[in-house]
CSV table of C-alpha atoms in Angstrom, one decimal:
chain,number,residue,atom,x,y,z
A,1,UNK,CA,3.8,-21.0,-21.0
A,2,UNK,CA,6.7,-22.3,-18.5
A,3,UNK,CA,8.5,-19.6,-17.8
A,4,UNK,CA,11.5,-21.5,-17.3
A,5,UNK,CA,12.0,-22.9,-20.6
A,6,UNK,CA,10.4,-19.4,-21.5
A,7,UNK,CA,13.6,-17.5,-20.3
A,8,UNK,CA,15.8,-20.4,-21.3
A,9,UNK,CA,14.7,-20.0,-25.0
A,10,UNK,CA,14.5,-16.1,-25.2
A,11,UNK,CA,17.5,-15.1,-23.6
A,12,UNK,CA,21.5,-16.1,-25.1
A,13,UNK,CA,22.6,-13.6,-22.0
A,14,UNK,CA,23.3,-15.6,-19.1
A,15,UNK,CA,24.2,-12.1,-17.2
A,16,UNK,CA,20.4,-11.0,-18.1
A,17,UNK,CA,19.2,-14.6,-16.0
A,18,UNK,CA,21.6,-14.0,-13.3
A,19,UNK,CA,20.8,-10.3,-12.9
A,20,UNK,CA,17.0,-11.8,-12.9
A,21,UNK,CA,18.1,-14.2,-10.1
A,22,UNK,CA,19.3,-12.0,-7.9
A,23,UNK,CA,16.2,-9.6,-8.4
A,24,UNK,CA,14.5,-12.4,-6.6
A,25,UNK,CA,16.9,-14.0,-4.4
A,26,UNK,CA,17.3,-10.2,-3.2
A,27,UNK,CA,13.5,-9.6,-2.7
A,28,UNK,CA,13.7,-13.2,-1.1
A,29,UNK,CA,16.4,-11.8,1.8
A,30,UNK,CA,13.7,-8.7,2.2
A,31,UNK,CA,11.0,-11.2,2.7
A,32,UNK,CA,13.1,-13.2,5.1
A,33,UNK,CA,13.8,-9.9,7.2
A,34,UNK,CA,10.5,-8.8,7.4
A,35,UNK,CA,8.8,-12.5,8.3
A,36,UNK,CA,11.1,-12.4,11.4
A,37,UNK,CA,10.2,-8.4,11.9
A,38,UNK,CA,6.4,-9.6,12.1
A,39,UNK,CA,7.3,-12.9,13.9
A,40,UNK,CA,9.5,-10.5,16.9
A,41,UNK,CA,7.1,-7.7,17.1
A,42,UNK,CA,4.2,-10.5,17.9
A,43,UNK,CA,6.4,-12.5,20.6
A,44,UNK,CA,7.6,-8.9,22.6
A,45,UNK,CA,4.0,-8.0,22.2
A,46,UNK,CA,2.6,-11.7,23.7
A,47,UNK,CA,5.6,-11.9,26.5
A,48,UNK,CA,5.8,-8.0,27.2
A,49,UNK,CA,9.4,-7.8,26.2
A,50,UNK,CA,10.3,-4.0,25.4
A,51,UNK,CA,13.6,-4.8,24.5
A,52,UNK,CA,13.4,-6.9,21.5
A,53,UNK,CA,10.9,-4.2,20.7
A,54,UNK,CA,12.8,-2.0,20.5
A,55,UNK,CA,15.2,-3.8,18.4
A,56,UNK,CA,12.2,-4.3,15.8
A,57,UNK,CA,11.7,-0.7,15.1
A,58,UNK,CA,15.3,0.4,14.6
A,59,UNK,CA,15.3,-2.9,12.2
A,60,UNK,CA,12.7,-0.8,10.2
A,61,UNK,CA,15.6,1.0,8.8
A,62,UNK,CA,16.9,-2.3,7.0
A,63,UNK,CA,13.7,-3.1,5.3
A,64,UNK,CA,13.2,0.4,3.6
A,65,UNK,CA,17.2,0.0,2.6
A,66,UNK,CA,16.3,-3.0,1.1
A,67,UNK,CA,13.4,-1.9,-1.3
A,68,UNK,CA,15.8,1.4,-2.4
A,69,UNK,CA,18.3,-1.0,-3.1
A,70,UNK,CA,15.8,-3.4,-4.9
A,71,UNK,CA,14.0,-1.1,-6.9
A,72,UNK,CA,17.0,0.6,-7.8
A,73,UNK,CA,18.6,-2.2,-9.4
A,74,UNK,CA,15.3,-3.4,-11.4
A,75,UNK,CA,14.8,0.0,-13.0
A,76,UNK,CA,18.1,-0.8,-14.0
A,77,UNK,CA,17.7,-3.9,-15.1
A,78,UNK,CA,14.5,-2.5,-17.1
A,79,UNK,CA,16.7,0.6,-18.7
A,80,UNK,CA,19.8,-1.6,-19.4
A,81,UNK,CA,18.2,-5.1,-20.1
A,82,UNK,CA,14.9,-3.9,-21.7
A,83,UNK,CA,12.9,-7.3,-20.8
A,84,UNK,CA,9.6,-8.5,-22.7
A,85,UNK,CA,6.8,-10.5,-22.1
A,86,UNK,CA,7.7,-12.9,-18.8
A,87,UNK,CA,11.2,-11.3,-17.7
A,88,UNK,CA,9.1,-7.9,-17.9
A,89,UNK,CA,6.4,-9.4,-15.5
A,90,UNK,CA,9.1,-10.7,-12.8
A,91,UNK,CA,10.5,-7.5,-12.5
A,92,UNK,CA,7.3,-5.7,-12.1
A,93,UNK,CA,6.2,-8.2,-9.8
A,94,UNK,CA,9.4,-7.9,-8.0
A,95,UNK,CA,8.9,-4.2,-7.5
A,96,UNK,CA,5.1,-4.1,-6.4
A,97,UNK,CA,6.5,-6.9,-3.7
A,98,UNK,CA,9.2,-4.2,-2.3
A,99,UNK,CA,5.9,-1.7,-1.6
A,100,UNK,CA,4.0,-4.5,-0.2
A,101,UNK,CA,7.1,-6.1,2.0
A,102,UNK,CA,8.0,-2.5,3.4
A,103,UNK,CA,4.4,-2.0,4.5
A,104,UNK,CA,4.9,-5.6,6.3
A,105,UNK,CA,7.5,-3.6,8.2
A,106,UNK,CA,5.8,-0.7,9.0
A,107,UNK,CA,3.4,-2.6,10.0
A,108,UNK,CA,5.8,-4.9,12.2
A,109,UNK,CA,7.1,-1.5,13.7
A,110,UNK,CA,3.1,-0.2,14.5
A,111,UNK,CA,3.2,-3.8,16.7
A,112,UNK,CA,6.5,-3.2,18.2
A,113,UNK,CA,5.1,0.6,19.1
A,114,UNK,CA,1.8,-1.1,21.0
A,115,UNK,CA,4.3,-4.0,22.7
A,116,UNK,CA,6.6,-0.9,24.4
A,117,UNK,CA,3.1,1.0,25.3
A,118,UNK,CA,1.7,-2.4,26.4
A,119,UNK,CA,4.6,-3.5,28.4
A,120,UNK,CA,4.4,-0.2,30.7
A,121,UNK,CA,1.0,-1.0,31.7
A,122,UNK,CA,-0.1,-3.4,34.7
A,123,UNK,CA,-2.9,-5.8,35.2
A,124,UNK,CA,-4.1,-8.1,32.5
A,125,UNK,CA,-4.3,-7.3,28.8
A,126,UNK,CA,-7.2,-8.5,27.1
A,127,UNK,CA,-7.3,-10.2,23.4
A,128,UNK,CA,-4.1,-11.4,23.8
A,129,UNK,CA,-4.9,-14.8,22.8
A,130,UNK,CA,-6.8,-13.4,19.3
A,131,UNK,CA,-3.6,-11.9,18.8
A,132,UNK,CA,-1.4,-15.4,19.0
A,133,UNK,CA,-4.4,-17.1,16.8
A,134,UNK,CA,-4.3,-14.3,13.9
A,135,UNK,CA,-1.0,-13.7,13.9
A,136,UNK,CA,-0.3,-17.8,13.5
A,137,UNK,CA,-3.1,-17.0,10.5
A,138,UNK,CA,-0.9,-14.3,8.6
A,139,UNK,CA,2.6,-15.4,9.4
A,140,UNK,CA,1.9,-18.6,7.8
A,141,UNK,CA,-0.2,-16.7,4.8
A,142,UNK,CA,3.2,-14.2,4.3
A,143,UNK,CA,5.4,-17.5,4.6
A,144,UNK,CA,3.6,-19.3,1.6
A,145,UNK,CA,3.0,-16.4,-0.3
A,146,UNK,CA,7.2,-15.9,-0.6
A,147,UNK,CA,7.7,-19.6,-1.0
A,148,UNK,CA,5.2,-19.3,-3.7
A,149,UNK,CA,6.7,-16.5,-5.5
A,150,UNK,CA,10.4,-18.6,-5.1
A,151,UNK,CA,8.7,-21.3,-7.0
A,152,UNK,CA,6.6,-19.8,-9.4
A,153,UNK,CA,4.0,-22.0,-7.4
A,154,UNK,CA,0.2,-20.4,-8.9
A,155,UNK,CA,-1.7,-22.9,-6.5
A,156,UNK,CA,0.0,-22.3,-3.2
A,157,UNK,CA,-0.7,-18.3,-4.1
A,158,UNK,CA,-4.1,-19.1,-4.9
A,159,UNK,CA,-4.2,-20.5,-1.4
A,160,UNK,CA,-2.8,-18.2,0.0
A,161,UNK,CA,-5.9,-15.8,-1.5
A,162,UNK,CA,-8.2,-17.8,-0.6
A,163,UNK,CA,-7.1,-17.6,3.2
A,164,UNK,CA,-7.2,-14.0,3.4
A,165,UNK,CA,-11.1,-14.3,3.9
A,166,UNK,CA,-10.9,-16.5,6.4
A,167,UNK,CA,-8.3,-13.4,8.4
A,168,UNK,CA,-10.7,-11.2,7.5
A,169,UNK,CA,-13.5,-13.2,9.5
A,170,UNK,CA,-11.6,-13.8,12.3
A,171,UNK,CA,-10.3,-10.3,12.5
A,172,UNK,CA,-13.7,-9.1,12.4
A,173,UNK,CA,-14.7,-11.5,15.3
A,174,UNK,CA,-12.1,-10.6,17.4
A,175,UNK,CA,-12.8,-6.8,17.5
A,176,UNK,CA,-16.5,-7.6,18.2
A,177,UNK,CA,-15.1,-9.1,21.3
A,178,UNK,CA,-12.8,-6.5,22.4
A,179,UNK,CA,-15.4,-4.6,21.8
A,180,UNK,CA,-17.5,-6.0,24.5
A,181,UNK,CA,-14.3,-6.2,27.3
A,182,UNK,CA,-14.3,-2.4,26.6
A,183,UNK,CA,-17.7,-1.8,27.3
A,184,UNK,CA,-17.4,-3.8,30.6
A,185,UNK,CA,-14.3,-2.3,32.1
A,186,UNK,CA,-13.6,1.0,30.9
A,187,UNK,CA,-10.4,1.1,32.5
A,188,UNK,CA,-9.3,-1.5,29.7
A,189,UNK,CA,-10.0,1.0,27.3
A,190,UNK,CA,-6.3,1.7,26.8
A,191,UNK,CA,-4.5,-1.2,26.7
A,192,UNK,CA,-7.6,-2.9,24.9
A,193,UNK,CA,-6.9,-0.4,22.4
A,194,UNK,CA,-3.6,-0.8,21.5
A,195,UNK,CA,-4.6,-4.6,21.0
A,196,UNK,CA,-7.3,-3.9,18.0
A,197,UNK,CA,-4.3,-1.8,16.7
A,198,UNK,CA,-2.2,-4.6,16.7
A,199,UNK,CA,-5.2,-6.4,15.4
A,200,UNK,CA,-5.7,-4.0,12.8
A,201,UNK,CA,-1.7,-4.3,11.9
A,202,UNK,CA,-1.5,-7.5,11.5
A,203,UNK,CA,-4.7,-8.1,9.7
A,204,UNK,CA,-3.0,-5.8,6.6
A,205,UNK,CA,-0.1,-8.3,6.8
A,206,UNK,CA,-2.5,-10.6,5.5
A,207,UNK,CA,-3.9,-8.0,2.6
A,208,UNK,CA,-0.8,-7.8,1.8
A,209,UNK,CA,0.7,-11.0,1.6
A,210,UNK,CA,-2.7,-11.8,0.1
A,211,UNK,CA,-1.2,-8.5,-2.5
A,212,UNK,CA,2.0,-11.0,-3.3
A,213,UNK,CA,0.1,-14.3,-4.0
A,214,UNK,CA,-1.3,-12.0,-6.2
A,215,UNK,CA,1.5,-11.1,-8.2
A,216,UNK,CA,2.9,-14.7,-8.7
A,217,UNK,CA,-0.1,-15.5,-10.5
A,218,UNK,CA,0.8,-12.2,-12.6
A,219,UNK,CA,4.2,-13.3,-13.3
A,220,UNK,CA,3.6,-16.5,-14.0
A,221,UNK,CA,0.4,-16.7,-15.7
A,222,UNK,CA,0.0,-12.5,-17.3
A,223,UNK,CA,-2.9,-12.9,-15.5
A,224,UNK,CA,-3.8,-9.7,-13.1
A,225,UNK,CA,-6.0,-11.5,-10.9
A,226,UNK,CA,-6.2,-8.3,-8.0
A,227,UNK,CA,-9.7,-7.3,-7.1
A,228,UNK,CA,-11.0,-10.7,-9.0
A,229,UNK,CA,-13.2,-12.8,-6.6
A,230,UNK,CA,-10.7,-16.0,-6.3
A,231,UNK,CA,-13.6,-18.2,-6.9
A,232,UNK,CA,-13.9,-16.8,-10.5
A,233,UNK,CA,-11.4,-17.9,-11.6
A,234,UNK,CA,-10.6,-20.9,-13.7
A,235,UNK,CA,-8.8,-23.4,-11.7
A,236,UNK,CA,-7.5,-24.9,-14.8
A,237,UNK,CA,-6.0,-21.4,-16.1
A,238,UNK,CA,-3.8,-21.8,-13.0
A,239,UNK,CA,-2.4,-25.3,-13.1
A,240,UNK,CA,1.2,-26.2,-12.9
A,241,UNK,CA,2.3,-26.4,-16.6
B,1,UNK,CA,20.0,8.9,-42.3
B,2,UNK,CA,18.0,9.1,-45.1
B,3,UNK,CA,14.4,10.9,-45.1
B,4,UNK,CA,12.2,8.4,-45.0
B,5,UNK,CA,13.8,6.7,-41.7
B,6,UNK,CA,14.0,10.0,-40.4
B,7,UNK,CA,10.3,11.1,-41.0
B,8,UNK,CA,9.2,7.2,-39.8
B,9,UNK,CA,11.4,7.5,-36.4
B,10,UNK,CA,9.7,10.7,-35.8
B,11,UNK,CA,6.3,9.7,-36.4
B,12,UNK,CA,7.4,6.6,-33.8
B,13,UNK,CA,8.4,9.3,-31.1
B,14,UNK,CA,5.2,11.6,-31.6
B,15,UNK,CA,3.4,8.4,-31.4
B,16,UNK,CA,5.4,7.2,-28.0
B,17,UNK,CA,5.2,11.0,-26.4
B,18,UNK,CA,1.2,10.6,-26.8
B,19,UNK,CA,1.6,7.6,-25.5
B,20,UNK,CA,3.2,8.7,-22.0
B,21,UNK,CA,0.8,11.9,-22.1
B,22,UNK,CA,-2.4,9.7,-22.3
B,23,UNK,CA,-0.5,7.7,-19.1
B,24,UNK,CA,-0.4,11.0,-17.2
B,25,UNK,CA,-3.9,12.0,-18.4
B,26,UNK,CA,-5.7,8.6,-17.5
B,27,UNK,CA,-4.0,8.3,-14.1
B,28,UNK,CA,-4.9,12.2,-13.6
B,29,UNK,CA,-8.0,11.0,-14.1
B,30,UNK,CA,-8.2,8.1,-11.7
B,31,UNK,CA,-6.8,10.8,-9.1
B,32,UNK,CA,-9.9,12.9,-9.8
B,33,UNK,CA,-12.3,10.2,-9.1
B,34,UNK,CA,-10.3,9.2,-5.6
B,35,UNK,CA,-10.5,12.5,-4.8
B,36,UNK,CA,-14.1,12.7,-5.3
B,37,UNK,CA,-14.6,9.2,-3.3
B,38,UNK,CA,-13.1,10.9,0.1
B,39,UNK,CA,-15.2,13.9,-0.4
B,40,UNK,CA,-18.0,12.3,-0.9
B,41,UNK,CA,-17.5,9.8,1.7
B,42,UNK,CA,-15.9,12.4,4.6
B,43,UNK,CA,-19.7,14.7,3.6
B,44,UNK,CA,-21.6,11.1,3.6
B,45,UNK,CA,-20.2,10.8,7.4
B,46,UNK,CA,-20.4,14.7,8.4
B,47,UNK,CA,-24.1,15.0,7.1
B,48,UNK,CA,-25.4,11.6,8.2
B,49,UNK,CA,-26.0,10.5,4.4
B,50,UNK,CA,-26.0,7.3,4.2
B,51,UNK,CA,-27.3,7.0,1.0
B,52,UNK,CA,-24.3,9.0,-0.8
B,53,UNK,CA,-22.2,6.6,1.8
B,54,UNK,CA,-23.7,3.8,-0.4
B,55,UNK,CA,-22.6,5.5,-3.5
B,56,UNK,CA,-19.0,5.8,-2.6
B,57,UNK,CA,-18.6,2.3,-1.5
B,58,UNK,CA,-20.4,1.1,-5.0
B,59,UNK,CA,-17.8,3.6,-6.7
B,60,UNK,CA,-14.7,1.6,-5.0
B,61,UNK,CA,-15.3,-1.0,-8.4
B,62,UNK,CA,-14.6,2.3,-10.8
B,63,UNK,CA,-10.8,3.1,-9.0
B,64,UNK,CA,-10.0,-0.6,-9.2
B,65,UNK,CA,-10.6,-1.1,-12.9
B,66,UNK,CA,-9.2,2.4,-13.6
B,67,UNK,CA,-6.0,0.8,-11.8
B,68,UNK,CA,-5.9,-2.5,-14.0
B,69,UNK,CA,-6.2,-0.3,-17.1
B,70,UNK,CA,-3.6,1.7,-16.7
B,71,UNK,CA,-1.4,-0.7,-15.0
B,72,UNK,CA,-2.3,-2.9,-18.5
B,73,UNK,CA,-1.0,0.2,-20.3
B,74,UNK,CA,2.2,1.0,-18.8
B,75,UNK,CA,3.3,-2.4,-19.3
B,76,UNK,CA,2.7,-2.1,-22.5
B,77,UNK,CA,4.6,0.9,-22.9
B,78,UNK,CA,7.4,-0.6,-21.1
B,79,UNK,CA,7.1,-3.6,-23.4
B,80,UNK,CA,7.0,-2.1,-26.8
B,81,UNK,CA,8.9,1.7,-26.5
B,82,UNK,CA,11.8,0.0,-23.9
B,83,UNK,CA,11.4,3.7,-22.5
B,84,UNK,CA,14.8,4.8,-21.0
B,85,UNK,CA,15.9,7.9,-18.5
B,86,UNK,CA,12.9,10.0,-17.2
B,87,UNK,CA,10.4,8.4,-19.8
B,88,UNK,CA,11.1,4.9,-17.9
B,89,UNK,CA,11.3,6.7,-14.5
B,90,UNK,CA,7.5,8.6,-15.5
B,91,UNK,CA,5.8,4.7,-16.6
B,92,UNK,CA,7.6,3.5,-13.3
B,93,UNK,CA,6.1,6.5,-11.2
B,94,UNK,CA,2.8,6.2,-12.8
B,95,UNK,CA,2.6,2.1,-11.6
B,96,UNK,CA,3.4,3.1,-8.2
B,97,UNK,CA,0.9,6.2,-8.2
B,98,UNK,CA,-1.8,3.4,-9.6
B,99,UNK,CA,-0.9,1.6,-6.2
B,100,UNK,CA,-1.4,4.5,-3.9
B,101,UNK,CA,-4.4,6.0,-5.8
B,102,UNK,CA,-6.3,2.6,-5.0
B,103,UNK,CA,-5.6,2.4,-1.2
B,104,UNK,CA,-6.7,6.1,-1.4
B,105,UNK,CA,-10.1,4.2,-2.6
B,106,UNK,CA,-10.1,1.9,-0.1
B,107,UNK,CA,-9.9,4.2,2.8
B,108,UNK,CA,-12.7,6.1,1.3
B,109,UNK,CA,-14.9,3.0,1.3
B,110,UNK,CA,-13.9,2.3,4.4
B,111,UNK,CA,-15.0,5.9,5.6
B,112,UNK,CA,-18.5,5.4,3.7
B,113,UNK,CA,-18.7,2.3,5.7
B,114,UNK,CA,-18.4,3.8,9.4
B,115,UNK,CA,-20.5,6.7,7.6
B,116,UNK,CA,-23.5,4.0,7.2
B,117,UNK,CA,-23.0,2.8,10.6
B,118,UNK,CA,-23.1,5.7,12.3
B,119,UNK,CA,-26.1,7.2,10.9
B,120,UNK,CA,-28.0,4.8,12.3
B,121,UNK,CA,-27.2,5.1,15.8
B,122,UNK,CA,-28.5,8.0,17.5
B,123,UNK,CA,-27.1,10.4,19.6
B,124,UNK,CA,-24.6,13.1,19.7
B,125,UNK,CA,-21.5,11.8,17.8
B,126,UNK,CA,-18.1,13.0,19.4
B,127,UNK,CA,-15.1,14.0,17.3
B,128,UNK,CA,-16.6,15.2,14.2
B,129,UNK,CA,-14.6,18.4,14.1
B,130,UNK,CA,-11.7,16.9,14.1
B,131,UNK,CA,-12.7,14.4,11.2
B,132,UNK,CA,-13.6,18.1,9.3
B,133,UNK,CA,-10.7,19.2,10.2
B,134,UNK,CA,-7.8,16.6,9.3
B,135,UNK,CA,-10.1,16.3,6.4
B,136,UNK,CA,-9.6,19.2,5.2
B,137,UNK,CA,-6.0,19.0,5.4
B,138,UNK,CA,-5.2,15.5,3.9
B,139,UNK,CA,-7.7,16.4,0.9
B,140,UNK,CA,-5.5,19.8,0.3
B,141,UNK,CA,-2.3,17.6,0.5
B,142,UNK,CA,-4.0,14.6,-2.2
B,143,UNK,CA,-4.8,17.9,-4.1
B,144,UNK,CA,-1.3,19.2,-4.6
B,145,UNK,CA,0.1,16.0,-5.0
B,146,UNK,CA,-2.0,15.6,-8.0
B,147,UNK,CA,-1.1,19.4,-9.1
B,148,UNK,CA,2.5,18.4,-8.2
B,149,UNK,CA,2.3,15.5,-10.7
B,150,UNK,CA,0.5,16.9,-13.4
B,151,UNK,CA,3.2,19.9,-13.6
B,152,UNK,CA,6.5,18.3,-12.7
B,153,UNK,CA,6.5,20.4,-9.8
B,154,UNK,CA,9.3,19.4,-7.0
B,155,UNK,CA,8.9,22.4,-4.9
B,156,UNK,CA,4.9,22.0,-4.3
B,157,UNK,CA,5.7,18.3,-3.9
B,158,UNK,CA,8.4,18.5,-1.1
B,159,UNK,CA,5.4,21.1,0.2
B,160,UNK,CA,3.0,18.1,0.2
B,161,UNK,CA,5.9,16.3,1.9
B,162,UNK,CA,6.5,18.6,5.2
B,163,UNK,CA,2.4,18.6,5.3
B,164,UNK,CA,2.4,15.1,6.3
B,165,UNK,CA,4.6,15.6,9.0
B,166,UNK,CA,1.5,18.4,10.4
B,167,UNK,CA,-1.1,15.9,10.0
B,168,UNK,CA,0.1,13.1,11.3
B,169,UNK,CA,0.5,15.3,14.9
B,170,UNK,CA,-3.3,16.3,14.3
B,171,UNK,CA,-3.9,12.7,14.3
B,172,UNK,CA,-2.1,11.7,17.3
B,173,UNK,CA,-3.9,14.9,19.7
B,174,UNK,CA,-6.8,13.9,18.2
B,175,UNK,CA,-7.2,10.0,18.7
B,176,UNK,CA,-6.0,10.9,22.3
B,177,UNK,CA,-9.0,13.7,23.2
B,178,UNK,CA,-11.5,10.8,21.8
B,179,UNK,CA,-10.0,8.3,24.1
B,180,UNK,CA,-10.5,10.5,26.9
B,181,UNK,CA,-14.4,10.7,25.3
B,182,UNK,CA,-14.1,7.0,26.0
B,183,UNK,CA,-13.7,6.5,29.3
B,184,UNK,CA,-15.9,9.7,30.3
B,185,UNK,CA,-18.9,7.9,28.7
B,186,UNK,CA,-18.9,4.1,28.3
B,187,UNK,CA,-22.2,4.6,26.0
B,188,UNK,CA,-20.1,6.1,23.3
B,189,UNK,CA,-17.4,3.5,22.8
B,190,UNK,CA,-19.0,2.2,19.5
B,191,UNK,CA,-19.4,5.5,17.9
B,192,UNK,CA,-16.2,7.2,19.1
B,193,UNK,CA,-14.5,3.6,17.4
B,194,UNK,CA,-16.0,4.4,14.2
B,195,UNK,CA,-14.7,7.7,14.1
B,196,UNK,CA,-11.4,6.6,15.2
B,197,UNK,CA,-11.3,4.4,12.5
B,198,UNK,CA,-12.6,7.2,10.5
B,199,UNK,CA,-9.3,9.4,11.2
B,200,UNK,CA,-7.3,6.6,10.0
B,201,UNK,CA,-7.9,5.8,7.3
B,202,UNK,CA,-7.8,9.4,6.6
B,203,UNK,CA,-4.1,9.7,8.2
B,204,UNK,CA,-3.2,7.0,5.7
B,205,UNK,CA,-5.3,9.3,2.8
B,206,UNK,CA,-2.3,11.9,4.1
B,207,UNK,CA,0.7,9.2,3.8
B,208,UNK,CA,-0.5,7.7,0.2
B,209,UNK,CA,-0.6,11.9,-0.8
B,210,UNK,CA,3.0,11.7,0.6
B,211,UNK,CA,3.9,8.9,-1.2
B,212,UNK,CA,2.5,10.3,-4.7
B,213,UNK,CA,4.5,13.6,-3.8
B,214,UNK,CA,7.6,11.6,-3.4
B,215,UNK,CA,7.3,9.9,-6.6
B,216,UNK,CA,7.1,13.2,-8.2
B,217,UNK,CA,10.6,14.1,-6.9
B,218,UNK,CA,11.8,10.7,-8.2
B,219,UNK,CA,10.6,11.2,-11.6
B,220,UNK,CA,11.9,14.7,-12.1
B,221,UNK,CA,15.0,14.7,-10.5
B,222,UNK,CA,16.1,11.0,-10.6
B,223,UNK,CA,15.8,11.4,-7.1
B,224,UNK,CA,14.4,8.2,-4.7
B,225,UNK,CA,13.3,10.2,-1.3
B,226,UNK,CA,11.6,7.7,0.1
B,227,UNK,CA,12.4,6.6,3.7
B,228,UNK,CA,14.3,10.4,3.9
B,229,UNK,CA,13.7,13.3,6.2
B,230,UNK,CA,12.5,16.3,4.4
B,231,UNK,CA,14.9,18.5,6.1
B,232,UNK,CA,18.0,16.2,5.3
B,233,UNK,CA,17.3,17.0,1.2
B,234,UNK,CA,19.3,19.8,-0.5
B,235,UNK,CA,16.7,22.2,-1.5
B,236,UNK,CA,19.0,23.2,-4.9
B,237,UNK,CA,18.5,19.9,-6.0
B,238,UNK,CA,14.8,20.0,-5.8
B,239,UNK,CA,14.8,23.9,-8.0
B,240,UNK,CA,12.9,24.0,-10.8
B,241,UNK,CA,14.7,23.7,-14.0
């Protein structure tokens, strides 16, 4: 069913749709906030600038403000509004995304941490260019896993799924080789380490936006599709309707 | 009211009260069984078995369709009972419990799977009392959470809370005595890795415990303590009633 015409049919409240719309245009501002809190912690971690940082982990605060204030107001919504079948899903959906965008930011914060320990040490840092490669990987995953929950879009989520694999390869890769530098110059052994951190950090932004693709289809479709093998699943059960 | 209403809205709340009872007894459940998988999995790794290492990781299937069941169920509940006040705020807690119990599930898997590797390589392994030890601890804290939960207890969850705090100190001394392992002994990188990895995912076992203990608060007393410091809460609020 569209959910459009779905919630155009079911509900004679046009407060009920615009409390709806807010829900998301609200967990759309905490998306945008913690895109750029992944996007800063990567560039002060790849050009050794403490100061922005810095700035990324007091910005921490904003993000866990932000799902308080979210979930807040759908558990009213649920109380006050009482919403079935497809309004029920959104807000369900809307509050699983707060949990997953607030570990985004810690997560952010974790890369932020390793940039300030980073930028104390001298000499070359190695793995550096696996972390410009992945993070390209995951930012783009957590960018078309919100635009896909903005648009009810099941195919760009199921993309989005689909690419989380591939992180996990590359991630795996990556450590392999770090790995190896670790093993040939033990005084890397620090600063390597703080790089399969970062690794490890921003490989969980992927499970996570890969968590959020996962939830569109849940909205859109009633379909739970977490811990499914995305190549199980029908392709037609996820068309556009 | 006349009688027969009367007698049929009361057979609709005894109904909806077993309801939320077979909730808090199924999710119980699924906390038993993720407590069992980081037993099983820290022993797999202490005592070299990788067979029961196996086990645990096979097991990871059981948590995630305990999750989709009860997830299934709450929305349900919140479909057809429109629960209100602390009923909604117990479904609510129960979804997000679901959520923490999984990744719980995870990090045991992902202890089993550094279990498996490191029984095969030989040699003394480094850092195994300290995986016994935090072990220990964040199984205690998962423990009370679960009691916590089960009883409506504030006080042994903000307990649970202030734990976390403990552990996550353990963690840091800990991760920095096995980098100093490190660079002694370039011949131990691997192994020490595994074990770091090891601690963790049982750190996070700690902050998902935290998490459940939090929720507690929230769905006794109303209360969102998420993102708070312990010591900043009023400790009449959190009395039992």
């Amino acid at each position: 069913m569209d959910i459009t015409s779905d919630t155009h049919s079911q509900h004679i409240s046009r407060q009920f749709n615009q409390e709806l719309e807010e829900l998301k245009t609200h967990l759309m501002a905490m998306g945008g906030l913690v895109e750029k809190q992944v996007q800063d912690a990567v560039f002060a971690l790849l050009e050794g600038d403490s100061h922005l940082a810095e700035k990324v982990r007091d910005n921490d605060r904003q993000v866990n403000d932000l799902q308080l204030q979210i979930d807040d107001e759908c558990t009213r919504v649920l109380a006050r509004r009482q919403p079935a079948a497809s309004d029920l899903r959104l807000v369900l959906a809307v509050i699983r995304a707060t949990s997953d965008l607030e570990r985004i930011g810690d997560e952010a914060s974790k890369i932020a941490r390793n940039a300030m320990l980073l930028s104390e040490s001298n000499g070359n840092v190695r793995g550096l260019i696996e972390v410009r490669h992945i993070s390209e990987h995951v930012r783009k995953m957590l960018r078309d896993a919100l635009t896909a929950f903005a648009r009810f879009d099941t195919e760009l989520a199921m993309q989005v799924v689909r690419e989380d694999e591939l992180v996990d390869d590359e991630y795996g890769s990556a450590m392999r080789s770090l790995m190896t530098f670790m093993m040939e110059d033990s005084r890397s052994i620090s600063s390597v380490l703080s790089i399969m951190w970062v690794l490890r950090a921003l490989e969980r932004v992927g499970d996570h936006a890969d968590n959020l693709a996962e939830y569109v289809v849940y909205l859109v479709k009633g379909l739970d599709i977490r811990h499914s093998d995305p190549d199980t699943i029908d392709p037609q059960v996820l068309k556009k309707s």
